XYZ file of C-alpha atoms in Angstrom:
393
model
C 21.078 -12.252 -1.866
C 23.707 -10.862 -4.170
C 22.629 -8.856 -7.167
C 22.226 -10.016 -10.752
C 24.032 -8.010 -13.411
C 21.951 -7.019 -16.411
C 23.627 -5.751 -19.570
C 21.366 -2.966 -20.805
C 23.660 -0.902 -23.043
C 27.295 -1.001 -24.017
C 28.069 1.739 -21.523
C 25.709 1.193 -18.588
C 24.550 -1.857 -16.668
C 21.783 -2.527 -14.157
C 22.363 -4.399 -10.908
C 19.125 -6.102 -9.860
C 18.200 -7.401 -6.408
C 14.875 -8.753 -7.705
C 14.522 -12.518 -7.609
C 12.685 -12.626 -10.935
C 13.351 -11.943 -14.579
C 12.191 -8.461 -15.491
C 9.368 -8.253 -18.001
C 10.083 -6.909 -21.461
C 8.487 -3.584 -20.517
C 10.467 -3.352 -17.259
C 13.727 -4.182 -19.028
C 13.040 -1.540 -21.677
C 12.300 1.077 -19.030
C 15.586 0.295 -17.278
C 17.402 0.398 -20.625
C 15.884 3.789 -21.456
C 17.211 5.313 -18.240
C 20.609 3.634 -18.529
C 21.073 4.932 -22.081
C 21.157 8.584 -20.978
C 24.746 9.837 -21.265
C 25.012 11.366 -17.788
C 23.945 8.247 -15.843
C 26.770 7.276 -13.495
C 28.246 3.735 -13.457
C 25.060 1.627 -13.232
C 21.354 1.620 -12.358
C 20.401 -0.236 -9.153
C 17.073 -2.112 -9.083
C 15.582 -3.008 -5.723
C 13.767 -6.286 -4.885
C 10.337 -4.632 -5.229
C 11.031 -3.141 -8.685
C 8.036 -2.673 -10.997
C 6.764 -0.439 -13.788
C 6.431 3.283 -13.204
C 6.183 6.352 -15.409
C 9.420 7.007 -17.282
C 11.517 5.179 -14.692
C 10.932 2.000 -12.715
C 9.529 2.180 -9.203
C 12.219 0.596 -7.064
C 15.128 2.075 -9.006
C 18.148 4.077 -7.860
C 19.820 6.282 -10.451
C 23.023 8.279 -9.921
C 23.722 11.076 -12.365
C 26.510 13.538 -13.099
C 25.509 17.156 -13.735
C 21.846 16.425 -14.596
C 18.527 15.423 -13.026
C 15.603 13.445 -14.459
C 12.325 14.456 -12.745
C 10.644 11.185 -13.749
C 13.364 9.255 -11.884
C 11.928 10.781 -8.715
C 8.254 10.837 -9.593
C 5.331 13.158 -8.928
C 4.854 12.451 -5.208
C 8.050 14.249 -4.258
C 9.312 13.320 -0.800
C 6.852 10.473 -0.317
C 8.081 8.296 2.511
C 7.519 6.692 5.885
C 7.480 7.713 9.519
C 7.426 5.370 12.528
C 7.858 5.658 16.281
C 8.201 2.966 18.944
C 6.014 3.759 21.941
C 7.198 3.036 25.515
C 4.364 0.630 26.361
C 3.047 -2.823 25.450
C -0.012 -3.922 23.487
C -2.142 -4.612 26.596
C -2.641 -0.845 26.852
C -4.698 -1.040 23.644
C -6.987 -3.943 24.584
C -10.583 -3.246 23.613
C -9.725 0.180 22.190
C -8.709 -0.502 18.595
C -11.991 0.394 16.903
C -12.245 3.700 18.764
C -8.604 4.495 17.946
C -9.304 3.916 14.238
C -12.393 6.114 14.338
C -10.513 8.878 16.142
C -7.686 8.766 13.581
C -10.206 9.032 10.743
C -11.904 12.016 12.407
C -8.648 13.838 13.230
C -6.489 13.179 10.127
C -8.041 13.853 6.690
C -7.580 11.065 4.127
C -8.121 10.745 0.382
C -9.016 14.077 -1.238
C -10.045 15.582 2.111
C -8.067 18.342 3.798
C -8.127 20.233 7.098
C -10.713 22.987 7.491
C -7.886 25.331 8.472
C -4.180 25.179 9.274
C -3.341 24.697 12.955
C -0.500 26.274 14.921
C 1.999 23.493 14.219
C 1.390 23.868 10.471
C 1.617 27.669 10.494
C 4.918 27.502 12.404
C 6.679 25.624 9.581
C 9.601 27.698 8.322
C 9.097 26.501 4.756
C 6.166 28.848 4.191
C 8.653 31.719 4.017
C 9.994 30.291 0.749
C 6.637 29.540 -0.888
C 6.737 32.790 -2.884
C 9.970 31.631 -4.550
C 8.434 28.419 -5.971
C 7.310 27.922 -9.572
C 4.868 30.715 -10.440
C 2.353 28.124 -11.602
C 1.614 27.125 -7.986
C 1.310 30.576 -6.416
C -2.478 30.167 -6.114
C -2.070 26.924 -4.131
C -0.646 28.369 -0.905
C -3.924 28.057 1.008
C -4.540 24.517 -0.226
C -0.970 23.493 0.638
C -1.478 24.775 4.189
C -4.804 22.978 4.612
C -3.359 19.742 3.223
C -0.411 19.834 5.613
C -1.311 17.127 8.132
C -3.426 15.067 5.694
C -2.736 11.569 4.394
C -3.809 11.459 0.751
C -5.039 8.346 -1.047
C -3.777 5.305 -2.925
C -1.315 3.237 -0.934
C -0.864 5.847 1.803
C -1.794 4.594 5.255
C -1.689 5.036 9.029
C -1.126 1.948 11.201
C -0.865 0.874 14.809
C 1.528 -2.081 14.914
C 2.917 -4.564 17.432
C 6.477 -5.888 17.202
C 7.908 -9.247 18.230
C 8.572 -7.949 21.775
C 4.914 -6.822 22.134
C 5.886 -3.151 21.913
C 3.486 -0.721 20.223
C 4.596 1.160 17.094
C 2.869 3.952 15.193
C 3.584 4.090 11.475
C 2.394 6.151 8.521
C 3.086 6.590 4.810
C 2.509 9.862 2.946
C 4.146 12.507 0.766
C 3.938 16.085 -0.492
C 0.235 15.986 -1.401
C -1.142 18.143 -4.218
C 1.564 20.811 -4.044
C 4.369 18.310 -4.674
C 2.453 16.775 -7.556
C 1.789 20.171 -9.152
C 5.434 21.224 -8.844
C 6.601 17.958 -10.405
C 4.114 18.157 -13.270
C 5.126 21.708 -14.141
C 8.832 20.932 -14.211
C 8.272 17.745 -16.224
C 6.299 19.777 -18.744
C 9.150 22.291 -18.961
C 11.644 19.485 -19.522
C 9.586 17.964 -22.333
C 9.244 21.362 -24.016
C 12.991 22.003 -23.794
C 13.692 18.617 -25.372
C 11.173 19.322 -28.151
C 12.648 22.724 -28.925
C 16.160 21.266 -29.003
C 15.034 18.450 -31.304
C 16.419 15.924 -28.830
C 15.404 12.323 -29.405
C 14.784 10.775 -26.005
C 14.115 7.046 -25.535
C 10.974 8.107 -23.630
C 9.518 11.623 -23.594
C 9.013 11.283 -19.823
C 12.792 11.105 -19.404
C 13.280 14.789 -20.178
C 16.040 16.159 -17.948
C 17.665 19.356 -16.717
C 21.384 20.078 -16.983
C 23.236 21.533 -14.028
C 24.123 25.199 -14.520
C 20.881 26.122 -16.300
C 18.045 28.201 -14.880
C 15.670 25.274 -15.305
C 17.909 22.972 -13.264
C 18.235 25.543 -10.466
C 14.463 26.105 -10.365
C 13.720 22.371 -10.238
C 16.319 21.726 -7.525
C 14.896 24.574 -5.405
C 11.319 23.316 -5.703
C 12.388 19.697 -5.206
C 14.120 20.467 -1.909
C 11.117 22.503 -0.740
C 8.642 19.729 -1.562
C 10.822 17.130 0.155
C 10.872 19.257 3.299
C 7.081 19.746 3.049
C 6.553 15.979 2.832
C 8.746 15.267 5.850
C 7.020 17.922 7.954
C 3.619 16.677 6.785
C 4.465 13.297 8.298
C 5.632 14.988 11.511
C 2.319 16.861 11.826
C 0.263 13.703 11.299
C 2.431 11.689 13.659
C 1.976 14.266 16.431
C -1.819 14.016 16.076
C -1.674 10.225 15.767
C 0.526 9.901 18.861
C -1.815 12.099 20.928
C -4.807 9.922 19.938
C -3.101 6.690 20.970
C -1.776 8.230 24.194
C -5.282 9.364 25.126
C -6.574 5.807 24.861
C -3.494 3.986 26.184
C -2.157 6.177 29.010
C -4.897 8.681 29.723
C -3.429 11.377 27.503
C -0.092 11.590 29.283
C 2.648 12.570 26.765
C 5.289 9.873 26.315
C 8.766 9.845 24.805
C 9.266 7.467 21.864
C 11.911 4.769 22.227
C 12.893 5.206 18.549
C 11.771 7.592 15.792
C 12.354 7.140 12.039
C 11.302 9.496 9.207
C 12.642 8.668 5.742
C 11.867 9.571 2.125
C 11.610 7.014 -0.659
C 10.873 9.331 -3.636
C 13.580 11.986 -3.667
C 16.993 13.196 -4.806
C 20.067 14.358 -2.908
C 23.762 15.015 -3.519
C 25.857 12.129 -2.230
C 29.370 10.748 -2.657
C 29.654 7.313 -4.291
C 32.749 5.630 -5.677
C 34.684 8.717 -4.610
C 32.631 11.151 -6.728
C 29.851 13.594 -5.877
C 26.702 12.662 -7.783
C 22.978 13.280 -7.701
C 21.212 10.168 -6.411
C 17.528 9.802 -7.206
C 15.557 7.128 -5.421
C 12.143 6.287 -6.834
C 10.607 3.789 -4.458
C 13.864 3.185 -2.577
C 15.205 4.124 0.862
C 18.691 5.328 1.739
C 20.510 2.550 3.591
C 23.929 3.903 4.471
C 25.638 2.090 7.315
C 23.481 2.477 10.462
C 20.752 4.467 8.652
C 17.337 3.532 10.012
C 14.672 2.810 7.416
C 11.139 1.448 7.109
C 10.023 -1.278 4.688
C 6.265 -1.881 4.925
C 4.346 -4.837 3.604
C 0.701 -4.723 2.545
C -2.162 -3.966 4.950
C -2.354 -7.608 5.992
C 1.354 -8.425 6.118
C 4.439 -7.736 8.203
C 6.504 -4.547 8.041
C 10.127 -4.005 9.018
C 12.250 -1.413 10.746
C 15.728 -1.839 9.295
C 19.263 -0.535 9.592
C 21.394 -0.026 6.486
C 24.581 -1.940 5.742
C 26.038 0.648 3.352
C 26.202 -1.553 0.241
C 28.157 0.417 -2.368
C 26.686 -1.389 -5.379
C 23.123 -0.342 -4.417
C 24.255 3.250 -3.842
C 23.526 2.485 -0.171
C 19.845 1.832 -0.844
C 17.138 -0.721 -0.100
C 13.526 -1.350 -1.124
C 10.663 0.869 0.028
C 8.083 -1.882 0.431
C 6.732 -5.074 -1.064
C 5.977 -3.610 -4.499
C 2.795 -4.205 -6.438
C 2.168 -7.577 -8.103
C -1.089 -6.517 -9.739
C -2.244 -3.150 -11.036
C -5.115 -1.481 -9.203
C -7.591 -2.297 -11.982
C -6.414 -5.933 -12.184
C -6.692 -6.324 -8.391
C -10.305 -5.125 -8.464
C -11.128 -7.600 -11.242
C -9.325 -10.503 -9.577
C -10.495 -10.304 -5.951
C -13.787 -9.897 -4.118
C -14.829 -8.172 -0.923
C -14.880 -11.593 0.774
C -11.211 -12.027 -0.194
C -10.392 -8.649 1.379
C -12.180 -9.568 4.608
C -10.308 -12.882 4.785
C -6.878 -11.394 4.011
C -7.239 -8.596 6.593
C -8.525 -10.836 9.384
C -7.386 -9.543 12.770
C -6.785 -6.007 11.487
C -9.104 -3.185 12.544
C -9.651 -1.453 9.204
C -12.164 -0.581 6.537
C -13.429 -3.672 4.784
C -15.241 -2.260 1.759
C -14.826 -2.206 -2.019
C -13.302 1.289 -1.853
C -9.973 -0.237 -0.810
C -10.166 -3.501 -2.765
C -7.246 -2.363 -4.947
C -5.094 -2.380 -1.796
C -5.858 -6.025 -0.953
C -2.708 -7.777 0.366
C -2.625 -10.232 -2.558
C -2.055 -7.307 -4.958
C 1.444 -6.983 -3.490
C 4.518 -9.169 -3.653
C 5.235 -11.341 -0.573
C 7.197 -9.072 1.758
C 9.164 -11.999 3.208
C 10.664 -12.749 -0.214
C 11.443 -9.083 -0.800
C 13.290 -8.968 2.520
C 15.199 -12.180 1.780
C 16.475 -10.628 -1.450
C 18.114 -7.696 0.328
C 19.838 -9.201 3.346
C 23.065 -7.734 2.000
C 21.502 -4.248 2.020
C 19.869 -4.076 5.467
C 19.538 -5.826 8.798
C 16.147 -6.128 10.499
C 15.775 -4.173 13.741
C 12.083 -4.901 14.415
C 9.315 -6.894 12.742
C 5.892 -5.271 12.943
C 2.329 -6.531 12.434
C -0.519 -4.049 12.161
C -3.598 -4.219 14.393
C -5.140 -0.964 13.083
C -4.923 0.292 9.490
C -6.404 3.519 8.117
C -6.213 3.806 4.324
C -6.397 6.942 2.225
């Protein structure tokens, strides 16, 4: 699909890969972001775009000399990790329930955390820089260590999947846990206070920003990069535990070498070159899809997921969607569907089937097949996955 051009302001446009007309609230949120004077060229909206806080989830914003924390979000560095295992699904026959139970006993989910940090966690080089982070999180060092290697809640998940060649894949979705959230909240609060003191009239108070060259910008950029690294390593720690569990059941605990490994953020910011200029690119619910970049686009817990390779589309700032995108809010999903609906829609998947995850029912999400069809100019599909085990936060 080619994009649709939306005229939001006289200066800045939005290019949308969604196959639907944005709601009034979504259009206004895109217009708010596009109206900021430092936004570069245009805003790119991915096929799974939907309402967020301050900025749309599924939006890509390039800026010159400024950063908007809300255009990244509070779960800094949230993203996906997947590995293709060197064996077929027959190795898992009759073992799926035990694998799920072992994952749940080994990897904390929801608000739970590890009792103590293990050797892999303690060896992370990032701890050396913790003392340089925002002074409002100095008391959270112990919690950050214990949460390293934990999943979190909401739409975070761990899955065993099978692809179209019958190969086994391990996949998980998580971010920077409480420490990333706390860092983001503190910097957003600082940005709002700066705007208030300057008497600046923002289209949305959540779009407070930092200007390059200021102390506040430097502090946010430092903490942002740290939290992104924390999130990536958090996924590595969980994947190592996850892989060992599956290997114990599938091949008697013998370590194996993955055929392919992918670990990518979808809530983050980096310096990149686009249209010949160096800019800050913030992706909120979007994955980098430069030419030959590997990415992961998951569906809901009852639908297909995709391993993809980027095509380097300039108009999208070399980006693609990060998933199916929600169709219903969590509260609306709980009011609309029953436990029987959840059981029916997750048939064939070894997972929890209780009201605690009713807000994650597959029908609460957009059809992933349509989302993929809308971005065939952004990515090519490398593998199509279907989960057989799903552990939710």
